[in-house]
Every structure is written in structure tokens, then in C-alpha cells.
């Protein structure tokens, strides 16, 4: 049962658990962690807690980020921009049916990750050779969906505000057309779809999840039972006494007066 902290690498991104490794960082601090892709710079968003059975092997928090680490991460931005522009040129030259969305570099620059969307499988082996020859580092091509694309680049939704997935959503919950039917909305695909051409995530905001519904019903039931018990207790007369046992029961010495007969 190791002690871990929750680390987030991107705003509104998924929270990953890392072992503290003798370090006791508090939420709000930037740390350097050992990830599967290499060294990464992340923000602690969840304080120290325990995990009974981790789903996979946990990596370690290496150190609290220094000013030099922050400068190194900042200097990676021009490299990512250059890598994206170069990749776009090679994709166009090779007529690959793919759309490059963004690029990320690890803190130690030992790996460049290219995110792209495509309708099917793409043979990008020649493209990877071009990128590796140019940047002299390990190249990883990662295909993502249209929802992840909008989360990566952002945009303005039909409501006139920035899309939820870029603002506060950390994961995508299942959304179905039944949610729109339950709210008696007009089943117009143009009005129910977001800029990702999928059903808008906000359709599920007013639909409670089954687990939440059960929890709410249980709380309501407990609250009702408590109020009922209180009302019953308040309705008991104050002069009533608890039942006495046969040993402590003493009959009254006074005999009740006989009933009076009516005058004839």
C-alpha cells in the first residue's frame, strides 16, 4: 500500500498517481517525475493518499522542480513548434491522409510525440525516419480521436464559450441520444453536435448517473427516516413512563370508587 500523490501534466488532463519516493510535496508544487515516455514536468493536484492495489506499476517522483527545470520546459516550446511545422511539410510531400494536431517533447528531449487524426491506418514509417533524421531523438506517432483533437487545440462551442473539454473536463463520459430525448430536446443533429461532430458533452450534465441517483436516494431515505423518528419521539407524551418489570411494579393502594347508579 504505497503512498502516492496525484500529478497532472496538462490543464484539465488526466490525473496520474506517482510514488512519493521519500519526497513530501504538497499540492500546487511542480515536480519532475519518471514516466513511461521519459522525464516529465507535472503539477501536484492531489495530496498524499494510499492505493490498495495499483492497476499498474507506479513510477516515482524524482524531485521538486527547480528554476532550471522550468526554464528547460519553457525552452521546449520552440522545439515543439519547429517539429510540428517540419512534420506538416513531410506529410504534405508524402501525400499522407493524416492531420497533425500537435507535438510534445519530454523534459529531457529524449522523445518527441506527434499527435494526429486519420480515418484509418496510416503507414508512416518513412515519415518517422525523416523526423528521426532531423531531430536526432526517438519519435512516437500517436493517433487520437476527434474529441481528443478538440481537447488538444480548443475552440468555441455553440454556446459562445470555450469548449468544456478544454476548460474543466478531465475525461469524456458516455453521451447518448436518449439523454436528449429525456430532456425533450429537438432531435436535430446540427444543434446537438459540438464542433467535434459528436454529441455535445453538456447533454449529460442534467442527467444524473445511476450511481449518483442511488446515492441521492439513499441520503434522502436516511433523512426521511430520521425526521420520522423525531416526529414519533416528539409525539410521545412527556408524562409517560417506561414499562416496569413485575419485581418493581407496585399496585396503587387506592381502590377505584364503584360506579354510581342512575336514580330511578
PDB file of C-alpha atoms in Angstrom, residues 3-205:
ATOM      1  CA  UNK A   3       1.966   6.483  -0.506  1.00  0.00           C
ATOM      2  CA  UNK A   4       1.249   8.353  -3.735  1.00  0.00           C
ATOM      3  CA  UNK A   5       0.346  11.812  -4.983  1.00  0.00           C
ATOM      4  CA  UNK A   6      -1.799  12.823  -7.960  1.00  0.00           C
ATOM      5  CA  UNK A   7       0.057  14.579 -10.773  1.00  0.00           C
ATOM      6  CA  UNK A   8      -1.422  16.295 -13.819  1.00  0.00           C
ATOM      7  CA  UNK A   9       0.668  17.130 -16.894  1.00  0.00           C
ATOM      8  CA  UNK A  10      -1.862  19.212 -18.845  1.00  0.00           C
ATOM      9  CA  UNK A  11      -4.623  21.605 -17.791  1.00  0.00           C
ATOM     10  CA  UNK A  12      -7.824  19.548 -17.440  1.00  0.00           C
ATOM     11  CA  UNK A  13      -5.791  16.434 -18.163  1.00  0.00           C
ATOM     12  CA  UNK A  14      -5.936  13.041 -16.546  1.00  0.00           C
ATOM     13  CA  UNK A  15      -4.505  12.659 -13.041  1.00  0.00           C
ATOM     14  CA  UNK A  16      -1.759  10.049 -12.674  1.00  0.00           C
ATOM     15  CA  UNK A  17      -0.501   8.514  -9.427  1.00  0.00           C
ATOM     16  CA  UNK A  18       3.217   8.548  -8.615  1.00  0.00           C
ATOM     17  CA  UNK A  19       5.079   7.163  -5.622  1.00  0.00           C
ATOM     18  CA  UNK A  20       6.460   9.835  -3.320  1.00  0.00           C
ATOM     19  CA  UNK A  21       9.896   8.195  -3.132  1.00  0.00           C
ATOM     20  CA  UNK A  22      10.813   9.859   0.167  1.00  0.00           C
ATOM     21  CA  UNK A  23       9.650  13.286  -1.018  1.00  0.00           C
ATOM     22  CA  UNK A  24       6.719  15.015   0.642  1.00  0.00           C
ATOM     23  CA  UNK A  25       5.488  17.590  -1.880  1.00  0.00           C
ATOM     24  CA  UNK A  26       2.232  19.446  -1.296  1.00  0.00           C
ATOM     25  CA  UNK A  27      -0.496  20.244  -3.852  1.00  0.00           C
ATOM     26  CA  UNK A  28       0.333  23.207  -6.054  1.00  0.00           C
ATOM     27  CA  UNK A  29       4.010  22.351  -6.490  1.00  0.00           C
ATOM     28  CA  UNK A  30       5.643  21.393  -9.777  1.00  0.00           C
ATOM     29  CA  UNK A  31       7.614  18.156  -9.720  1.00  0.00           C
ATOM     30  CA  UNK A  32       9.790  16.164 -12.090  1.00  0.00           C
ATOM     31  CA  UNK A  33       8.536  12.606 -12.468  1.00  0.00           C
ATOM     32  CA  UNK A  34       9.667   9.472 -14.216  1.00  0.00           C
ATOM     33  CA  UNK A  35       7.047   8.494 -16.787  1.00  0.00           C
ATOM     34  CA  UNK A  36       6.878   5.844 -19.482  1.00  0.00           C
ATOM     35  CA  UNK A  37       7.804   8.441 -22.107  1.00  0.00           C
ATOM     36  CA  UNK A  38      10.730   9.879 -20.149  1.00  0.00           C
ATOM     37  CA  UNK A  39      11.160  12.727 -17.707  1.00  0.00           C
ATOM     38  CA  UNK A  40       8.073  14.881 -17.342  1.00  0.00           C
ATOM     39  CA  UNK A  41       7.112  18.077 -15.567  1.00  0.00           C
ATOM     40  CA  UNK A  42       3.781  17.883 -13.748  1.00  0.00           C
ATOM     41  CA  UNK A  43       1.676  19.728 -11.214  1.00  0.00           C
ATOM     42  CA  UNK A  44       0.573  18.055  -7.975  1.00  0.00           C
ATOM     43  CA  UNK A  45      -3.217  18.349  -7.743  1.00  0.00           C
ATOM     44  CA  UNK A  46      -3.949  15.586  -5.224  1.00  0.00           C
ATOM     45  CA  UNK A  47      -2.309  15.319  -1.825  1.00  0.00           C
ATOM     46  CA  UNK A  48      -0.733  12.259  -0.261  1.00  0.00           C
ATOM     47  CA  UNK A  49      -3.012   9.220  -0.165  1.00  0.00           C
ATOM     48  CA  UNK A  50      -2.869   5.430  -0.215  1.00  0.00           C
ATOM     49  CA  UNK A  51      -3.607   2.969  -3.004  1.00  0.00           C
ATOM     50  CA  UNK A  52      -4.566  -0.561  -2.043  1.00  0.00           C
ATOM     51  CA  UNK A  53      -3.922  -2.335  -5.334  1.00  0.00           C
ATOM     52  CA  UNK A  54      -2.468  -0.185  -8.122  1.00  0.00           C
ATOM     53  CA  UNK A  55      -3.602  -1.174 -11.606  1.00  0.00           C
ATOM     54  CA  UNK A  56      -0.072  -0.921 -12.971  1.00  0.00           C
ATOM     55  CA  UNK A  57       3.461  -0.407 -11.753  1.00  0.00           C
ATOM     56  CA  UNK A  58       3.841   3.073 -10.307  1.00  0.00           C
ATOM     57  CA  UNK A  59       6.663   5.421 -11.246  1.00  0.00           C
ATOM     58  CA  UNK A  60       8.479   7.729  -8.833  1.00  0.00           C
ATOM     59  CA  UNK A  61       8.532  11.449  -8.163  1.00  0.00           C
ATOM     60  CA  UNK A  62      12.186  12.308  -8.724  1.00  0.00           C
ATOM     61  CA  UNK A  63      12.364  15.799  -7.266  1.00  0.00           C
ATOM     62  CA  UNK A  64      10.601  19.086  -6.772  1.00  0.00           C
ATOM     63  CA  UNK A  65      11.037  21.149  -9.934  1.00  0.00           C
ATOM     64  CA  UNK A  66      13.743  23.814  -9.851  1.00  0.00           C
ATOM     65  CA  UNK A  67      14.004  27.067 -11.771  1.00  0.00           C
ATOM     66  CA  UNK A  68      16.286  25.301 -14.242  1.00  0.00           C
ATOM     67  CA  UNK A  69      13.637  22.606 -14.828  1.00  0.00           C
ATOM     68  CA  UNK A  70      11.019  25.277 -15.516  1.00  0.00           C
ATOM     69  CA  UNK A  71      13.345  27.032 -17.963  1.00  0.00           C
ATOM     70  CA  UNK A  72      14.113  23.746 -19.724  1.00  0.00           C
ATOM     71  CA  UNK A  73      10.411  23.049 -20.171  1.00  0.00           C
ATOM     72  CA  UNK A  74       9.849  26.579 -21.461  1.00  0.00           C
ATOM     73  CA  UNK A  75      12.673  26.169 -23.999  1.00  0.00           C
ATOM     74  CA  UNK A  76      10.962  23.043 -25.342  1.00  0.00           C
ATOM     75  CA  UNK A  77       8.092  25.099 -26.800  1.00  0.00           C
ATOM     76  CA  UNK A  78      10.092  26.363 -29.819  1.00  0.00           C
ATOM     77  CA  UNK A  79      11.288  22.802 -30.475  1.00  0.00           C
ATOM     78  CA  UNK A  80       7.694  21.534 -30.475  1.00  0.00           C
ATOM     79  CA  UNK A  81       6.622  24.271 -32.892  1.00  0.00           C
ATOM     80  CA  UNK A  82       9.526  23.531 -35.214  1.00  0.00           C
ATOM     81  CA  UNK A  83       8.799  19.795 -35.106  1.00  0.00           C
ATOM     82  CA  UNK A  84       5.135  20.340 -35.968  1.00  0.00           C
ATOM     83  CA  UNK A  85       5.931  22.575 -38.941  1.00  0.00           C
ATOM     84  CA  UNK A  86       8.510  20.126 -40.264  1.00  0.00           C
ATOM     85  CA  UNK A  87       6.113  17.199 -39.836  1.00  0.00           C
ATOM     86  CA  UNK A  88       3.354  19.054 -41.711  1.00  0.00           C
ATOM     87  CA  UNK A  89       5.694  19.632 -44.642  1.00  0.00           C
ATOM     88  CA  UNK A  90       6.698  15.965 -44.805  1.00  0.00           C
ATOM     89  CA  UNK A  91       3.094  14.807 -44.548  1.00  0.00           C
ATOM     90  CA  UNK A  92       2.187  17.048 -47.474  1.00  0.00           C
ATOM     91  CA  UNK A  93       5.152  15.907 -49.533  1.00  0.00           C
ATOM     92  CA  UNK A  94       4.336  12.235 -48.990  1.00  0.00           C
ATOM     93  CA  UNK A  95       0.573  12.722 -49.516  1.00  0.00           C
ATOM     94  CA  UNK A  96      -0.349  11.038 -46.238  1.00  0.00           C
ATOM     95  CA  UNK A  97      -4.052  11.142 -45.339  1.00  0.00           C
ATOM     96  CA  UNK A  98      -3.474  12.366 -41.794  1.00  0.00           C
ATOM     97  CA  UNK A  99      -3.854  15.589 -39.851  1.00  0.00           C
ATOM     98  CA  UNK A 100      -1.099  16.582 -37.436  1.00  0.00           C
ATOM     99  CA  UNK A 101      -2.716  18.092 -34.335  1.00  0.00           C
ATOM    100  CA  UNK A 102       0.202  18.853 -32.047  1.00  0.00           C
ATOM    101  CA  UNK A 103       3.627  17.917 -30.775  1.00  0.00           C
ATOM    102  CA  UNK A 104       5.080  17.327 -27.329  1.00  0.00           C
ATOM    103  CA  UNK A 105       8.655  16.942 -26.140  1.00  0.00           C
ATOM    104  CA  UNK A 106       9.736  15.292 -22.911  1.00  0.00           C
ATOM    105  CA  UNK A 107      11.652  17.350 -20.389  1.00  0.00           C
ATOM    106  CA  UNK A 108      14.957  15.692 -21.307  1.00  0.00           C
ATOM    107  CA  UNK A 109      14.175  15.876 -25.071  1.00  0.00           C
ATOM    108  CA  UNK A 110      14.714  12.152 -25.434  1.00  0.00           C
ATOM    109  CA  UNK A 111      11.366  11.699 -27.159  1.00  0.00           C
ATOM    110  CA  UNK A 112       9.109  13.683 -29.481  1.00  0.00           C
ATOM    111  CA  UNK A 113       5.434  12.750 -29.581  1.00  0.00           C
ATOM    112  CA  UNK A 114       3.297  13.678 -32.589  1.00  0.00           C
ATOM    113  CA  UNK A 115      -0.497  13.589 -32.230  1.00  0.00           C
ATOM    114  CA  UNK A 116      -2.556  13.112 -35.384  1.00  0.00           C
ATOM    115  CA  UNK A 117      -6.015  12.148 -36.582  1.00  0.00           C
ATOM    116  CA  UNK A 118      -6.854   9.924 -39.539  1.00  0.00           C
ATOM    117  CA  UNK A 119      -9.813   7.957 -40.850  1.00  0.00           C
ATOM    118  CA  UNK A 120      -7.895   4.695 -40.949  1.00  0.00           C
ATOM    119  CA  UNK A 121      -4.465   3.172 -40.510  1.00  0.00           C
ATOM    120  CA  UNK A 122      -1.516   5.149 -41.850  1.00  0.00           C
ATOM    121  CA  UNK A 123       1.843   3.785 -42.944  1.00  0.00           C
ATOM    122  CA  UNK A 124       4.114   6.496 -41.529  1.00  0.00           C
ATOM    123  CA  UNK A 125       7.375   4.548 -41.367  1.00  0.00           C
ATOM    124  CA  UNK A 126       9.084   6.800 -43.899  1.00  0.00           C
ATOM    125  CA  UNK A 127       7.782   9.852 -42.066  1.00  0.00           C
ATOM    126  CA  UNK A 128       9.263   8.593 -38.791  1.00  0.00           C
ATOM    127  CA  UNK A 129      12.632   8.138 -40.488  1.00  0.00           C
ATOM    128  CA  UNK A 130      12.522  11.729 -41.732  1.00  0.00           C
ATOM    129  CA  UNK A 131      11.671  13.050 -38.280  1.00  0.00           C
ATOM    130  CA  UNK A 132      14.328  10.960 -36.519  1.00  0.00           C
ATOM    131  CA  UNK A 133      16.945  12.068 -39.012  1.00  0.00           C
ATOM    132  CA  UNK A 134      16.034  15.711 -38.450  1.00  0.00           C
ATOM    133  CA  UNK A 135      15.738  15.873 -34.645  1.00  0.00           C
ATOM    134  CA  UNK A 136      18.091  13.031 -33.603  1.00  0.00           C
ATOM    135  CA  UNK A 137      15.738  11.667 -30.963  1.00  0.00           C
ATOM    136  CA  UNK A 138      13.110   8.990 -30.510  1.00  0.00           C
ATOM    137  CA  UNK A 139       9.881   9.611 -32.429  1.00  0.00           C
ATOM    138  CA  UNK A 140       6.435   8.432 -31.380  1.00  0.00           C
ATOM    139  CA  UNK A 141       3.330   8.808 -33.538  1.00  0.00           C
ATOM    140  CA  UNK A 142       0.063   8.715 -31.565  1.00  0.00           C
ATOM    141  CA  UNK A 143      -3.325   8.595 -33.276  1.00  0.00           C
ATOM    142  CA  UNK A 144      -6.162  10.292 -31.376  1.00  0.00           C
ATOM    143  CA  UNK A 145      -9.902  10.761 -31.887  1.00  0.00           C
ATOM    144  CA  UNK A 146     -11.793  13.871 -32.890  1.00  0.00           C
ATOM    145  CA  UNK A 147     -12.814  14.619 -29.300  1.00  0.00           C
ATOM    146  CA  UNK A 148      -9.203  14.458 -28.156  1.00  0.00           C
ATOM    147  CA  UNK A 149      -8.302  16.758 -31.040  1.00  0.00           C
ATOM    148  CA  UNK A 150     -10.665  19.472 -29.810  1.00  0.00           C
ATOM    149  CA  UNK A 151      -9.427  18.975 -26.249  1.00  0.00           C
ATOM    150  CA  UNK A 152      -5.882  19.454 -27.534  1.00  0.00           C
ATOM    151  CA  UNK A 153      -6.417  22.603 -29.612  1.00  0.00           C
ATOM    152  CA  UNK A 154      -9.562  24.070 -28.010  1.00  0.00           C
ATOM    153  CA  UNK A 155     -12.350  26.038 -29.664  1.00  0.00           C
ATOM    154  CA  UNK A 156     -15.613  27.944 -29.175  1.00  0.00           C
ATOM    155  CA  UNK A 157     -18.798  25.945 -28.685  1.00  0.00           C
ATOM    156  CA  UNK A 158     -22.339  26.696 -29.826  1.00  0.00           C
ATOM    157  CA  UNK A 159     -22.994  28.466 -26.507  1.00  0.00           C
ATOM    158  CA  UNK A 160     -20.348  31.066 -27.312  1.00  0.00           C
ATOM    159  CA  UNK A 161     -17.955  29.864 -24.629  1.00  0.00           C
ATOM    160  CA  UNK A 162     -14.771  27.818 -24.803  1.00  0.00           C
ATOM    161  CA  UNK A 163     -15.453  24.107 -25.107  1.00  0.00           C
ATOM    162  CA  UNK A 164     -15.871  22.228 -21.816  1.00  0.00           C
ATOM    163  CA  UNK A 165     -13.193  19.641 -22.589  1.00  0.00           C
ATOM    164  CA  UNK A 166     -10.607  22.410 -22.774  1.00  0.00           C
ATOM    165  CA  UNK A 167     -11.929  24.265 -19.717  1.00  0.00           C
ATOM    166  CA  UNK A 168     -12.669  21.757 -16.956  1.00  0.00           C
ATOM    167  CA  UNK A 169     -13.456  18.232 -18.217  1.00  0.00           C
ATOM    168  CA  UNK A 170     -10.679  15.769 -17.432  1.00  0.00           C
ATOM    169  CA  UNK A 171     -12.330  12.776 -19.130  1.00  0.00           C
ATOM    170  CA  UNK A 172     -15.101  12.052 -21.622  1.00  0.00           C
ATOM    171  CA  UNK A 173     -18.267  10.498 -20.234  1.00  0.00           C
ATOM    172  CA  UNK A 174     -20.594   8.451 -22.493  1.00  0.00           C
ATOM    173  CA  UNK A 175     -23.245  10.604 -24.197  1.00  0.00           C
ATOM    174  CA  UNK A 176     -26.274   9.129 -25.996  1.00  0.00           C
ATOM    175  CA  UNK A 177     -29.259  10.446 -27.921  1.00  0.00           C
ATOM    176  CA  UNK A 178     -31.522   9.167 -25.135  1.00  0.00           C
ATOM    177  CA  UNK A 179     -30.227  11.989 -22.950  1.00  0.00           C
ATOM    178  CA  UNK A 180     -31.610  14.488 -25.429  1.00  0.00           C
ATOM    179  CA  UNK A 181     -34.936  12.611 -25.612  1.00  0.00           C
ATOM    180  CA  UNK A 182     -35.224  12.594 -21.838  1.00  0.00           C
ATOM    181  CA  UNK A 183     -34.840  16.385 -21.808  1.00  0.00           C
ATOM    182  CA  UNK A 184     -37.411  16.703 -24.645  1.00  0.00           C
ATOM    183  CA  UNK A 185     -34.950  18.457 -26.925  1.00  0.00           C
ATOM    184  CA  UNK A 186     -35.383  18.764 -30.665  1.00  0.00           C
ATOM    185  CA  UNK A 187     -33.525  15.844 -32.239  1.00  0.00           C
ATOM    186  CA  UNK A 188     -31.617  17.982 -34.707  1.00  0.00           C
ATOM    187  CA  UNK A 189     -28.058  16.696 -35.260  1.00  0.00           C
ATOM    188  CA  UNK A 190     -26.872  20.179 -36.131  1.00  0.00           C
ATOM    189  CA  UNK A 191     -27.972  21.529 -32.751  1.00  0.00           C
ATOM    190  CA  UNK A 192     -26.969  18.523 -30.645  1.00  0.00           C
ATOM    191  CA  UNK A 193     -23.457  18.096 -32.078  1.00  0.00           C
ATOM    192  CA  UNK A 194     -20.393  20.018 -30.995  1.00  0.00           C
ATOM    193  CA  UNK A 195     -17.518  21.271 -33.101  1.00  0.00           C
ATOM    194  CA  UNK A 196     -16.064  17.741 -32.942  1.00  0.00           C
ATOM    195  CA  UNK A 197     -19.146  16.477 -34.865  1.00  0.00           C
ATOM    196  CA  UNK A 198     -20.071  14.310 -31.888  1.00  0.00           C
ATOM    197  CA  UNK A 199     -22.904  14.702 -29.395  1.00  0.00           C
ATOM    198  CA  UNK A 200     -22.177  17.574 -27.042  1.00  0.00           C
ATOM    199  CA  UNK A 201     -20.875  16.565 -23.623  1.00  0.00           C
ATOM    200  CA  UNK A 202     -23.220  19.058 -21.942  1.00  0.00           C
ATOM    201  CA  UNK A 203     -26.202  16.861 -22.856  1.00  0.00           C
ATOM    202  CA  UNK A 204     -25.288  14.685 -19.895  1.00  0.00           C
ATOM    203  CA  UNK A 205     -24.961  17.482 -17.337  1.00  0.00           C
TER     204      UNK A 205
END
